[in-house]
Tab-separated table of C-alpha atoms in Angstrom:
chain	number	residue	atom	x	y	z
A	844	UNK	CA	31.378	-8.047	0.339
A	845	UNK	CA	29.149	-5.721	-1.659
A	846	UNK	CA	30.704	-2.860	-3.587
A	847	UNK	CA	28.199	-0.387	-2.292
A	848	UNK	CA	28.044	3.233	-1.282
A	849	UNK	CA	24.744	5.026	-0.764
A	850	UNK	CA	24.601	8.780	-0.310
A	851	UNK	CA	21.627	10.991	0.444
A	852	UNK	CA	22.174	13.972	-1.826
A	853	UNK	CA	19.318	16.184	-0.731
A	854	UNK	CA	15.942	16.402	0.941
A	855	UNK	CA	13.175	18.712	-0.208
A	856	UNK	CA	9.583	19.404	0.754
A	857	UNK	CA	7.275	19.371	-2.252
A	858	UNK	CA	4.021	21.278	-1.852
A	859	UNK	CA	0.981	21.399	-4.160
A	860	UNK	CA	1.429	23.796	-7.062
A	861	UNK	CA	-1.844	25.449	-6.047
A	862	UNK	CA	-3.059	25.958	-2.457
A	863	UNK	CA	-5.824	23.669	-1.285
A	864	UNK	CA	-9.176	25.531	-1.220
A	865	UNK	CA	-10.630	26.286	2.200
A	866	UNK	CA	-13.601	23.948	1.735
A	867	UNK	CA	-11.172	21.030	1.270
A	868	UNK	CA	-8.966	21.749	4.279
A	869	UNK	CA	-10.369	18.819	6.257
A	870	UNK	CA	-10.421	15.378	4.635
A	871	UNK	CA	-12.459	12.733	6.425
A	872	UNK	CA	-11.294	9.132	6.402
A	873	UNK	CA	-13.769	6.329	5.769
A	874	UNK	CA	-14.365	3.611	8.340
A	875	UNK	CA	-12.325	1.266	6.125
A	876	UNK	CA	-9.389	3.649	6.688
A	877	UNK	CA	-9.708	3.208	10.445
A	878	UNK	CA	-8.555	-0.421	10.393
A	879	UNK	CA	-5.091	-0.531	8.723
A	880	UNK	CA	-2.023	0.014	10.924
A	881	UNK	CA	-0.026	3.250	10.432
A	882	UNK	CA	2.774	1.713	8.386
A	883	UNK	CA	4.136	2.750	5.013
A	884	UNK	CA	3.646	0.593	1.943
A	885	UNK	CA	6.698	1.149	-0.287
A	886	UNK	CA	6.325	0.689	-4.033
A	887	UNK	CA	9.667	0.769	-5.849
A	888	UNK	CA	9.805	1.240	-9.616
A	889	UNK	CA	13.091	0.484	-11.414
A	890	UNK	CA	13.912	2.154	-14.728
A	891	UNK	CA	16.910	1.102	-16.805
A	892	UNK	CA	19.196	3.755	-18.265
A	893	UNK	CA	16.449	6.301	-18.946
A	894	UNK	CA	16.980	9.592	-20.714
A	895	UNK	CA	17.196	12.565	-20.154
A	896	UNK	CA	19.962	13.263	-17.642
A	897	UNK	CA	19.531	12.588	-13.948
A	898	UNK	CA	19.271	16.292	-13.122
A	899	UNK	CA	16.537	16.814	-15.708
A	900	UNK	CA	14.658	13.746	-14.454
A	901	UNK	CA	14.731	14.978	-10.851
A	902	UNK	CA	13.493	18.443	-11.828
A	903	UNK	CA	10.700	16.909	-13.890
A	904	UNK	CA	9.656	14.582	-11.054
A	905	UNK	CA	9.519	17.435	-8.540
A	906	UNK	CA	7.478	19.676	-10.823
A	907	UNK	CA	5.014	16.967	-11.812
A	908	UNK	CA	4.677	15.792	-8.194
A	909	UNK	CA	3.752	19.333	-7.145
A	910	UNK	CA	1.088	19.424	-9.859
A	911	UNK	CA	-0.237	15.983	-8.919
A	912	UNK	CA	-0.620	16.976	-5.265
A	913	UNK	CA	-3.302	19.489	-6.231
A	914	UNK	CA	-5.515	16.480	-7.076
A	915	UNK	CA	-4.279	14.350	-4.163
A	916	UNK	CA	-4.279	17.287	-1.752
A	917	UNK	CA	-4.686	15.147	1.393
A	918	UNK	CA	-1.275	13.540	0.725
A	919	UNK	CA	0.380	16.917	1.360
A	920	UNK	CA	-1.440	17.260	4.688
A	921	UNK	CA	-1.093	15.556	8.068
A	922	UNK	CA	-3.136	12.765	9.649
A	923	UNK	CA	-4.357	14.157	12.964
A	924	UNK	CA	-6.412	11.271	14.363
A	925	UNK	CA	-8.125	8.122	13.203
A	926	UNK	CA	-10.817	10.066	11.352
A	927	UNK	CA	-9.318	13.207	9.807
A	928	UNK	CA	-6.502	14.519	7.612
A	929	UNK	CA	-5.656	18.202	7.996
A	930	UNK	CA	-5.017	19.340	4.421
A	931	UNK	CA	-2.623	22.147	5.313
A	932	UNK	CA	-0.234	21.820	2.339
A	933	UNK	CA	2.755	21.085	4.597
A	934	UNK	CA	4.048	18.992	1.746
A	935	UNK	CA	5.659	15.671	0.873
A	936	UNK	CA	9.213	14.757	1.847
A	937	UNK	CA	11.282	14.150	-1.298
A	938	UNK	CA	14.695	12.501	-0.885
A	939	UNK	CA	17.365	12.220	-3.566
A	940	UNK	CA	19.853	9.369	-3.260
A	941	UNK	CA	22.949	8.337	-5.198
A	942	UNK	CA	24.116	4.726	-5.413
A	943	UNK	CA	27.773	4.314	-6.266
A	944	UNK	CA	27.523	0.788	-7.505
A	945	UNK	CA	25.728	-1.481	-9.942
A	946	UNK	CA	22.781	-3.671	-9.178
A	947	UNK	CA	24.918	-6.703	-10.017
A	948	UNK	CA	27.122	-5.819	-7.021
A	949	UNK	CA	24.384	-6.783	-4.596
A	950	UNK	CA	24.161	-10.351	-3.350
A	951	UNK	CA	20.573	-10.316	-2.092
A	952	UNK	CA	17.445	-8.249	-2.674
A	953	UNK	CA	17.450	-7.038	0.930
A	954	UNK	CA	20.910	-5.530	0.412
A	955	UNK	CA	19.487	-3.071	-2.089
A	956	UNK	CA	15.802	-2.640	-1.250
A	957	UNK	CA	16.417	-1.375	2.272
A	958	UNK	CA	18.623	1.399	0.911
A	959	UNK	CA	16.055	2.655	-1.583
A	960	UNK	CA	13.589	4.006	0.986
A	961	UNK	CA	14.155	6.438	3.883
A	962	UNK	CA	15.083	4.545	7.106
A	963	UNK	CA	11.999	5.651	9.033
A	964	UNK	CA	9.713	4.109	6.392
A	965	UNK	CA	10.326	0.519	7.473
A	966	UNK	CA	10.641	1.149	11.214
A	967	UNK	CA	8.484	-1.240	13.230
A	968	UNK	CA	6.634	-0.356	15.378
A	969	UNK	CA	5.660	2.682	13.371
A	970	UNK	CA	7.209	5.967	14.543
A	971	UNK	CA	5.023	9.003	15.205
A	972	UNK	CA	6.145	10.331	11.818
A	973	UNK	CA	4.322	7.490	10.039
A	974	UNK	CA	1.163	8.225	11.992
A	975	UNK	CA	1.031	11.762	10.613
A	976	UNK	CA	2.782	12.028	7.218
A	977	UNK	CA	0.821	10.318	4.416
A	978	UNK	CA	3.528	10.224	1.735
A	979	UNK	CA	7.327	10.051	1.424
A	980	UNK	CA	9.252	9.832	-1.868
A	981	UNK	CA	12.848	8.772	-2.471
A	982	UNK	CA	14.427	8.899	-5.939
A	983	UNK	CA	17.605	6.823	-6.266
A	984	UNK	CA	20.118	7.214	-9.081
A	985	UNK	CA	22.564	4.466	-10.081
A	986	UNK	CA	26.025	5.016	-11.555
A	987	UNK	CA	24.888	3.539	-14.833
A	988	UNK	CA	22.082	6.066	-15.277
A	989	UNK	CA	19.291	3.847	-14.023
A	990	UNK	CA	16.779	5.126	-11.512
A	991	UNK	CA	14.572	3.640	-8.780
A	992	UNK	CA	11.581	5.645	-7.557
A	993	UNK	CA	10.292	4.658	-4.110
A	994	UNK	CA	6.745	5.794	-3.388
A	995	UNK	CA	5.984	5.233	0.308
A	996	UNK	CA	2.345	5.881	1.170
A	997	UNK	CA	0.713	5.365	4.548
A	998	UNK	CA	-1.590	2.353	4.707
A	999	UNK	CA	-3.727	4.520	6.970
A	1000	UNK	CA	-4.939	6.494	3.974
A	1001	UNK	CA	-4.675	4.220	0.949
A	1002	UNK	CA	-4.753	0.652	-0.338
A	1003	UNK	CA	-2.906	-0.846	-3.315
A	1004	UNK	CA	-5.436	0.436	-5.865
A	1005	UNK	CA	-5.167	3.987	-4.508
A	1006	UNK	CA	-1.373	3.903	-4.500
A	1007	UNK	CA	-1.494	2.755	-8.126
A	1008	UNK	CA	-3.888	5.584	-9.010
A	1009	UNK	CA	-1.500	8.125	-7.495
A	1010	UNK	CA	1.581	6.723	-9.244
A	1011	UNK	CA	-0.146	6.631	-12.629
A	1012	UNK	CA	-1.461	10.179	-12.187
A	1013	UNK	CA	2.026	11.395	-11.250
A	1014	UNK	CA	3.486	9.617	-14.290
A	1015	UNK	CA	0.870	11.213	-16.558
A	1016	UNK	CA	1.703	14.668	-15.206
A	1017	UNK	CA	5.405	13.957	-15.778
A	1018	UNK	CA	4.635	13.178	-19.426
A	1019	UNK	CA	2.635	16.402	-19.703
A	1020	UNK	CA	-0.655	14.539	-20.067
A	1021	UNK	CA	-3.936	15.149	-18.284
A	1022	UNK	CA	-5.202	12.615	-15.745
A	1023	UNK	CA	-8.732	12.559	-14.415
A	1024	UNK	CA	-7.282	11.824	-10.978
A	1025	UNK	CA	-9.003	10.196	-8.015
A	1026	UNK	CA	-12.596	10.217	-6.851
A	1027	UNK	CA	-13.458	10.622	-3.180
A	1028	UNK	CA	-16.640	8.753	-2.386
A	1029	UNK	CA	-15.657	6.059	0.109
A	1030	UNK	CA	-15.853	8.444	3.074
A	1031	UNK	CA	-19.362	9.445	1.978
A	1032	UNK	CA	-20.607	5.895	1.524
A	1033	UNK	CA	-18.767	4.580	4.605
A	1034	UNK	CA	-18.180	7.415	7.082
A	1035	UNK	CA	-15.796	6.935	9.994
A	1036	UNK	CA	-17.271	5.823	13.288
A	1037	UNK	CA	-16.261	5.218	16.869
A	1038	UNK	CA	-14.487	1.865	17.077
A	1039	UNK	CA	-15.261	0.218	20.404
A	1040	UNK	CA	-13.537	-3.133	19.851
A	1041	UNK	CA	-10.009	-4.328	19.180
A	1042	UNK	CA	-9.073	-4.601	15.519
A	1043	UNK	CA	-6.652	-7.483	14.801
A	1044	UNK	CA	-3.359	-6.190	13.448
A	1045	UNK	CA	-1.097	-8.614	11.554
A	1046	UNK	CA	1.842	-6.288	12.311
A	1047	UNK	CA	1.511	-6.461	16.104
A	1048	UNK	CA	4.782	-7.412	17.794
A	1049	UNK	CA	6.344	-7.706	14.352
A	1050	UNK	CA	9.740	-6.512	15.586
A	1051	UNK	CA	10.149	-9.674	17.671
A	1052	UNK	CA	8.658	-11.864	14.961
A	1053	UNK	CA	11.323	-10.812	12.509
A	1054	UNK	CA	13.986	-12.505	14.599
A	1055	UNK	CA	12.617	-15.917	13.651
A	1056	UNK	CA	10.754	-15.183	10.431
A	1057	UNK	CA	12.237	-14.708	6.982
A	1058	UNK	CA	10.837	-13.289	3.756
A	1059	UNK	CA	11.659	-14.741	0.358
A	1060	UNK	CA	10.662	-13.999	-3.216
A	1061	UNK	CA	9.250	-16.679	-5.508
A	1062	UNK	CA	8.497	-16.184	-9.198
A	1063	UNK	CA	5.937	-18.150	-11.199
A	1064	UNK	CA	6.504	-17.281	-14.859
A	1065	UNK	CA	3.721	-17.494	-17.444
A	1066	UNK	CA	4.581	-21.023	-18.615
A	1067	UNK	CA	4.938	-22.465	-15.101
A	1068	UNK	CA	1.717	-20.795	-14.016
A	1069	UNK	CA	-0.158	-22.210	-16.993
A	1070	UNK	CA	1.098	-25.668	-16.039
A	1071	UNK	CA	-0.022	-25.186	-12.424
A	1072	UNK	CA	-3.508	-24.105	-13.476
A	1073	UNK	CA	-3.764	-27.056	-15.880
A	1074	UNK	CA	-2.765	-29.456	-13.110
A	1075	UNK	CA	-5.462	-28.091	-10.821
A	1076	UNK	CA	-8.223	-28.294	-13.422
A	1077	UNK	CA	-7.061	-31.783	-14.380
A	1078	UNK	CA	-7.935	-33.108	-10.945
A	1079	UNK	CA	-11.519	-31.810	-11.030
A	1080	UNK	CA	-14.315	-32.419	-13.514
A	1081	UNK	CA	-16.528	-29.603	-12.207
A	1082	UNK	CA	-14.213	-26.698	-11.359
A	1083	UNK	CA	-14.080	-23.575	-13.464
A	1084	UNK	CA	-10.544	-22.842	-14.696
A	1085	UNK	CA	-8.694	-21.234	-11.743
A	1086	UNK	CA	-7.349	-17.732	-12.017
A	1087	UNK	CA	-3.631	-17.065	-11.601
A	1088	UNK	CA	-4.173	-15.718	-8.089
A	1089	UNK	CA	-6.397	-18.645	-7.076
A	1090	UNK	CA	-3.826	-21.172	-8.279
A	1091	UNK	CA	-0.857	-19.538	-6.532
A	1092	UNK	CA	-2.832	-18.853	-3.342
A	1093	UNK	CA	-3.908	-22.494	-3.136
A	1094	UNK	CA	-0.353	-23.756	-3.667
A	1095	UNK	CA	1.065	-21.440	-0.993
A	1096	UNK	CA	-1.677	-22.448	1.431
A	1097	UNK	CA	-1.169	-26.171	0.850
A	1098	UNK	CA	2.621	-26.105	1.188
A	1099	UNK	CA	2.602	-23.687	4.137
A	1100	UNK	CA	0.366	-26.063	6.085
A	1101	UNK	CA	2.428	-29.040	4.980
A	1102	UNK	CA	5.719	-27.434	6.036
A	1103	UNK	CA	4.536	-26.143	9.412
A	1104	UNK	CA	6.294	-27.321	12.560
A	1105	UNK	CA	2.961	-27.325	14.354
A	1106	UNK	CA	0.444	-28.791	11.909
A	1107	UNK	CA	-3.146	-28.061	12.855
A	1108	UNK	CA	-6.330	-29.808	11.796
A	1109	UNK	CA	-7.715	-26.375	10.935
A	1110	UNK	CA	-6.103	-23.527	8.995
A	1111	UNK	CA	-7.457	-20.128	7.976
A	1112	UNK	CA	-6.600	-17.814	5.105
A	1113	UNK	CA	-7.473	-14.111	5.252
A	1114	UNK	CA	-7.427	-12.925	1.626
A	1115	UNK	CA	-7.658	-9.205	0.842
A	1116	UNK	CA	-10.597	-8.374	-1.453
A	1117	UNK	CA	-11.017	-5.144	-3.438
A	1118	UNK	CA	-14.532	-3.836	-2.767
A	1119	UNK	CA	-14.797	-1.280	-5.579
A	1120	UNK	CA	-16.519	-3.508	-8.131
A	1121	UNK	CA	-18.462	-5.464	-5.496
A	1122	UNK	CA	-20.411	-2.436	-4.270
A	1123	UNK	CA	-23.807	-1.739	-5.839
A	1124	UNK	CA	-23.479	0.452	-7.839
A	1125	UNK	CA	-19.757	-0.197	-8.472
A	1126	UNK	CA	-17.180	2.454	-7.674
A	1127	UNK	CA	-14.474	3.675	-10.009
A	1128	UNK	CA	-11.083	1.957	-9.908
A	1129	UNK	CA	-9.719	5.393	-8.986
A	1130	UNK	CA	-11.876	5.717	-5.856
A	1131	UNK	CA	-9.321	6.763	-3.237
A	1132	UNK	CA	-8.842	5.238	0.203
A	1133	UNK	CA	-8.842	1.793	1.758
A	1134	UNK	CA	-11.671	-0.059	0.055
A	1135	UNK	CA	-10.776	-3.618	0.933
A	1136	UNK	CA	-12.052	-6.355	3.200
A	1137	UNK	CA	-10.794	-9.744	4.316
A	1138	UNK	CA	-12.332	-12.922	2.925
A	1139	UNK	CA	-11.787	-15.623	5.540
A	1140	UNK	CA	-11.543	-19.210	4.307
A	1141	UNK	CA	-11.202	-22.267	6.520
A	1142	UNK	CA	-9.834	-25.710	5.724
A	1143	UNK	CA	-10.814	-28.373	8.251
A	1144	UNK	CA	-9.050	-31.333	6.649
A	1145	UNK	CA	-6.959	-33.405	9.028
A	1146	UNK	CA	-4.581	-33.997	6.141
A	1147	UNK	CA	-3.227	-31.503	3.615
A	1148	UNK	CA	-6.015	-30.729	1.151
A	1149	UNK	CA	-5.643	-31.028	-2.612
A	1150	UNK	CA	-5.161	-27.912	-4.707
A	1151	UNK	CA	-8.549	-28.089	-6.416
A	1152	UNK	CA	-10.279	-28.307	-3.034
A	1153	UNK	CA	-8.368	-25.281	-1.739
A	1154	UNK	CA	-9.167	-23.277	-4.889
A	1155	UNK	CA	-12.840	-24.072	-4.356
A	1156	UNK	CA	-12.679	-22.950	-0.725
A	1157	UNK	CA	-10.869	-19.720	-1.612
A	1158	UNK	CA	-13.346	-18.962	-4.389
A	1159	UNK	CA	-16.307	-19.585	-2.112
A	1160	UNK	CA	-14.885	-17.350	0.618
A	1161	UNK	CA	-14.072	-14.481	-1.749
A	1162	UNK	CA	-17.468	-14.687	-3.473
A	1163	UNK	CA	-19.154	-14.145	-0.108
A	1164	UNK	CA	-17.789	-10.575	-0.157
A	1165	UNK	CA	-20.695	-9.285	-2.242
A	1166	UNK	CA	-22.898	-6.184	-2.163
A	1167	UNK	CA	-25.159	-7.668	0.522
A	1168	UNK	CA	-22.159	-8.462	2.723
A	1169	UNK	CA	-20.827	-4.930	2.247
A	1170	UNK	CA	-24.152	-3.467	3.394
A	1171	UNK	CA	-23.963	-5.598	6.537
A	1172	UNK	CA	-20.461	-4.274	7.192
A	1173	UNK	CA	-22.001	-0.936	8.111
A	1174	UNK	CA	-23.536	-2.507	11.210
A	1175	UNK	CA	-21.447	-2.209	14.408
A	1176	UNK	CA	-22.453	-5.595	15.806
A	1177	UNK	CA	-21.635	-7.360	12.563
A	1178	UNK	CA	-18.230	-5.633	12.461
A	1179	UNK	CA	-17.517	-6.631	16.040
A	1180	UNK	CA	-18.422	-10.255	15.362
A	1181	UNK	CA	-16.261	-10.328	12.241
A	1182	UNK	CA	-13.274	-8.798	14.062
A	1183	UNK	CA	-13.536	-11.282	16.911
A	1184	UNK	CA	-13.522	-14.186	14.470
A	1185	UNK	CA	-10.494	-12.748	12.682
A	1186	UNK	CA	-8.623	-12.534	15.992
A	1187	UNK	CA	-8.175	-16.307	16.012
A	1188	UNK	CA	-4.451	-17.064	15.753
A	1189	UNK	CA	-2.075	-19.974	15.915
A	1190	UNK	CA	-1.360	-19.768	19.614
A	1191	UNK	CA	-2.450	-22.119	22.395
A	1192	UNK	CA	-5.771	-21.635	24.103
A	1193	UNK	CA	-4.638	-21.397	27.722
A	1194	UNK	CA	-7.983	-22.456	29.157
A	1195	UNK	CA	-8.418	-25.621	27.106
A	1196	UNK	CA	-4.848	-26.189	25.906
A	1197	UNK	CA	-6.427	-26.658	22.499
A	1198	UNK	CA	-4.410	-25.767	19.397
A	1199	UNK	CA	-6.199	-23.024	17.475
A	1200	UNK	CA	-6.107	-22.673	13.673
A	1201	UNK	CA	-2.982	-21.450	11.934
A	1202	UNK	CA	-3.719	-18.163	10.170
A	1203	UNK	CA	-2.250	-17.045	6.817
A	1204	UNK	CA	-2.608	-13.585	5.248
A	1205	UNK	CA	-2.669	-13.093	1.466
A	1206	UNK	CA	-2.929	-9.981	-0.689
A	1207	UNK	CA	-2.929	-9.728	-4.471
A	1208	UNK	CA	-1.694	-6.680	-6.379
A	1209	UNK	CA	-2.196	-8.467	-9.680
A	1210	UNK	CA	-3.974	-6.821	-12.616
A	1211	UNK	CA	-2.989	-3.340	-11.480
A	1212	UNK	CA	-1.234	-1.103	-13.982
A	1213	UNK	CA	2.013	-0.330	-12.191
A	1214	UNK	CA	4.081	-1.574	-15.130
A	1215	UNK	CA	2.446	1.166	-17.238
A	1216	UNK	CA	3.915	3.919	-15.043
A	1217	UNK	CA	5.853	5.847	-17.692
A	1218	UNK	CA	7.300	9.118	-16.381
A	1219	UNK	CA	8.582	10.016	-19.820
A	1220	UNK	CA	11.418	7.506	-20.220
A	1221	UNK	CA	9.536	4.254	-20.735
A	1222	UNK	CA	7.849	1.647	-18.590
A	1223	UNK	CA	9.594	0.247	-15.487
A	1224	UNK	CA	11.841	-2.792	-15.814
A	1225	UNK	CA	10.713	-4.107	-12.437
A	1226	UNK	CA	8.165	-3.081	-9.802
A	1227	UNK	CA	8.138	-4.414	-6.267
A	1228	UNK	CA	5.806	-3.511	-3.425
A	1229	UNK	CA	7.264	-5.245	-0.426
A	1230	UNK	CA	10.115	-5.086	2.040
A	1231	UNK	CA	10.952	-7.796	4.541
A	1232	UNK	CA	9.676	-5.951	7.616
A	1233	UNK	CA	6.372	-5.036	5.983
A	1234	UNK	CA	5.133	-8.514	5.175
A	1235	UNK	CA	3.127	-9.838	8.110
A	1236	UNK	CA	3.887	-13.146	9.801
A	1237	UNK	CA	2.582	-16.007	7.622
A	1238	UNK	CA	1.848	-13.374	4.968
A	1239	UNK	CA	2.090	-13.416	1.174
A	1240	UNK	CA	1.931	-10.505	-1.269
A	1241	UNK	CA	1.405	-11.289	-4.962
A	1242	UNK	CA	2.250	-9.018	-7.902
A	1243	UNK	CA	2.325	-9.326	-11.684
A	1244	UNK	CA	5.575	-10.060	-13.433
A	1245	UNK	CA	6.488	-7.569	-16.148
A	1246	UNK	CA	4.709	-9.477	-18.929
A	1247	UNK	CA	1.499	-9.464	-16.880
A	1248	UNK	CA	0.997	-13.226	-17.112
A	1249	UNK	CA	3.201	-14.483	-14.299
A	1250	UNK	CA	3.145	-13.817	-10.560
A	1251	UNK	CA	5.883	-12.738	-8.153
A	1252	UNK	CA	5.279	-13.688	-4.512
A	1253	UNK	CA	6.837	-12.269	-1.359
A	1254	UNK	CA	6.244	-14.811	1.414
A	1255	UNK	CA	7.077	-14.609	5.118
A	1256	UNK	CA	7.319	-17.801	7.175
A	1257	UNK	CA	9.166	-19.044	10.220
A	1258	UNK	CA	12.775	-19.715	9.244
A	1259	UNK	CA	12.697	-23.511	9.658
A	1260	UNK	CA	9.323	-23.706	7.963
A	1261	UNK	CA	10.633	-21.684	5.013
A	1262	UNK	CA	13.431	-24.198	4.457
A	1263	UNK	CA	10.918	-27.036	4.203
A	1264	UNK	CA	8.568	-24.908	2.094
A	1265	UNK	CA	11.077	-23.850	-0.542
A	1266	UNK	CA	12.444	-27.381	-0.992
A	1267	UNK	CA	9.052	-29.023	-1.424
A	1268	UNK	CA	9.043	-30.868	-4.763
A	1269	UNK	CA	5.646	-29.413	-5.696
A	1270	UNK	CA	6.914	-25.853	-5.311
A	1271	UNK	CA	10.144	-26.611	-7.161
A	1272	UNK	CA	8.055	-27.949	-10.044
A	1273	UNK	CA	6.303	-24.623	-10.616
A	1274	UNK	CA	8.663	-21.900	-9.404
A	1275	UNK	CA	10.784	-20.394	-12.161
A	1276	UNK	CA	14.542	-20.868	-12.096
A	1277	UNK	CA	16.923	-17.936	-11.882
A	1278	UNK	CA	15.280	-15.680	-9.314
A	1279	UNK	CA	18.480	-13.880	-8.375
A	1280	UNK	CA	19.338	-10.299	-9.140
A	1281	UNK	CA	21.379	-11.376	-12.126
A	1282	UNK	CA	18.236	-12.770	-13.729
A	1283	UNK	CA	16.082	-9.666	-13.354
A	1284	UNK	CA	17.310	-8.131	-16.578
A	1285	UNK	CA	16.889	-4.641	-15.193
A	1286	UNK	CA	19.504	-3.246	-17.479
A	1287	UNK	CA	21.180	-1.528	-14.538
A	1288	UNK	CA	24.356	-3.562	-14.429
A	1289	UNK	CA	26.271	-2.115	-17.349
């Protein structure tokens, strides 16, 4: 039994330090913002034994958050429909929590992560609250002086890059430093439009899925990842050296297909692609909003493909998301065709009784600067961006390890499939040992 006691100390509403000007009272979403489901994406940053005192840290976080909201004014407003945010300065909910226990008291990650965000954040299906309130913050204090900051931003208004931009701007304000803040150009380049077709949602019916699906964390440290990449390049005389994300994505894809109870001759991977540097001319990394698309890759092998082949397929699919493709995305008919193709899932075709492709979803948060989020007491010891309920069925989210050279994966598979997956000898060869809480070295257990 865990020695655990969580208490909500207080709840505040933090408003921008300056009122939003009248000409900014209505913020228009881009058409890329119209596609994500209204769920929160929680990013939790752990800091070990930081100074100053907890009370001083909380006061500093509130003050700097208020200042930061003047730049990110839409986050203090309310989402009114699928096209507009009313920037009325209603404010951001700010919870303070106290954990009477040490991180070493917890037996599993789920035991602690679910307590570090407000309960309504991970409710599926999304409550009306999540459809309106763009941002919720919870600051958690441990007995030992450590702190965990949970930033929960609506996917309706921001992607991973935008969440990172906000966190880094808030951290800069907390240190008393100036930050250039975000740019708002996506809604000008890609204005919202009337959506007349169904948009596939990987979170649909997720509450029932969670009864038979499990999420687990796998860590590929720098040395293991180097070995995996070397193995892949060693089997091909023509392939360019695979990136970290390509190598891990290919391994997950291969072993997920191999471990499936219902193997299909065809499998699909939808991989999230950041559009900012693929637009001509490129946008800033701080361009705010959802600026991502899905690169769809298909493997038609009747047997499990080799890693180098899968890397090649992934690379080809992602490279197709170029500036010409992005221009075509502004056409309604092209969008409709793309959405219909993406709707293919792993169910049975009732008319033909033909097994359709198994679909996997992958998203990489690698090469973002979350581990540089210093609020004035040093960089975080660990950053995680996923909770069990918020990883879609057959979904994988990848993040950097602290050193920036490894990858941490949160993967959700059917329970029986996960057992076969995690015991596959090829995964065991490359996954780092010691993934438990005791190996995280967060410095929160003393």
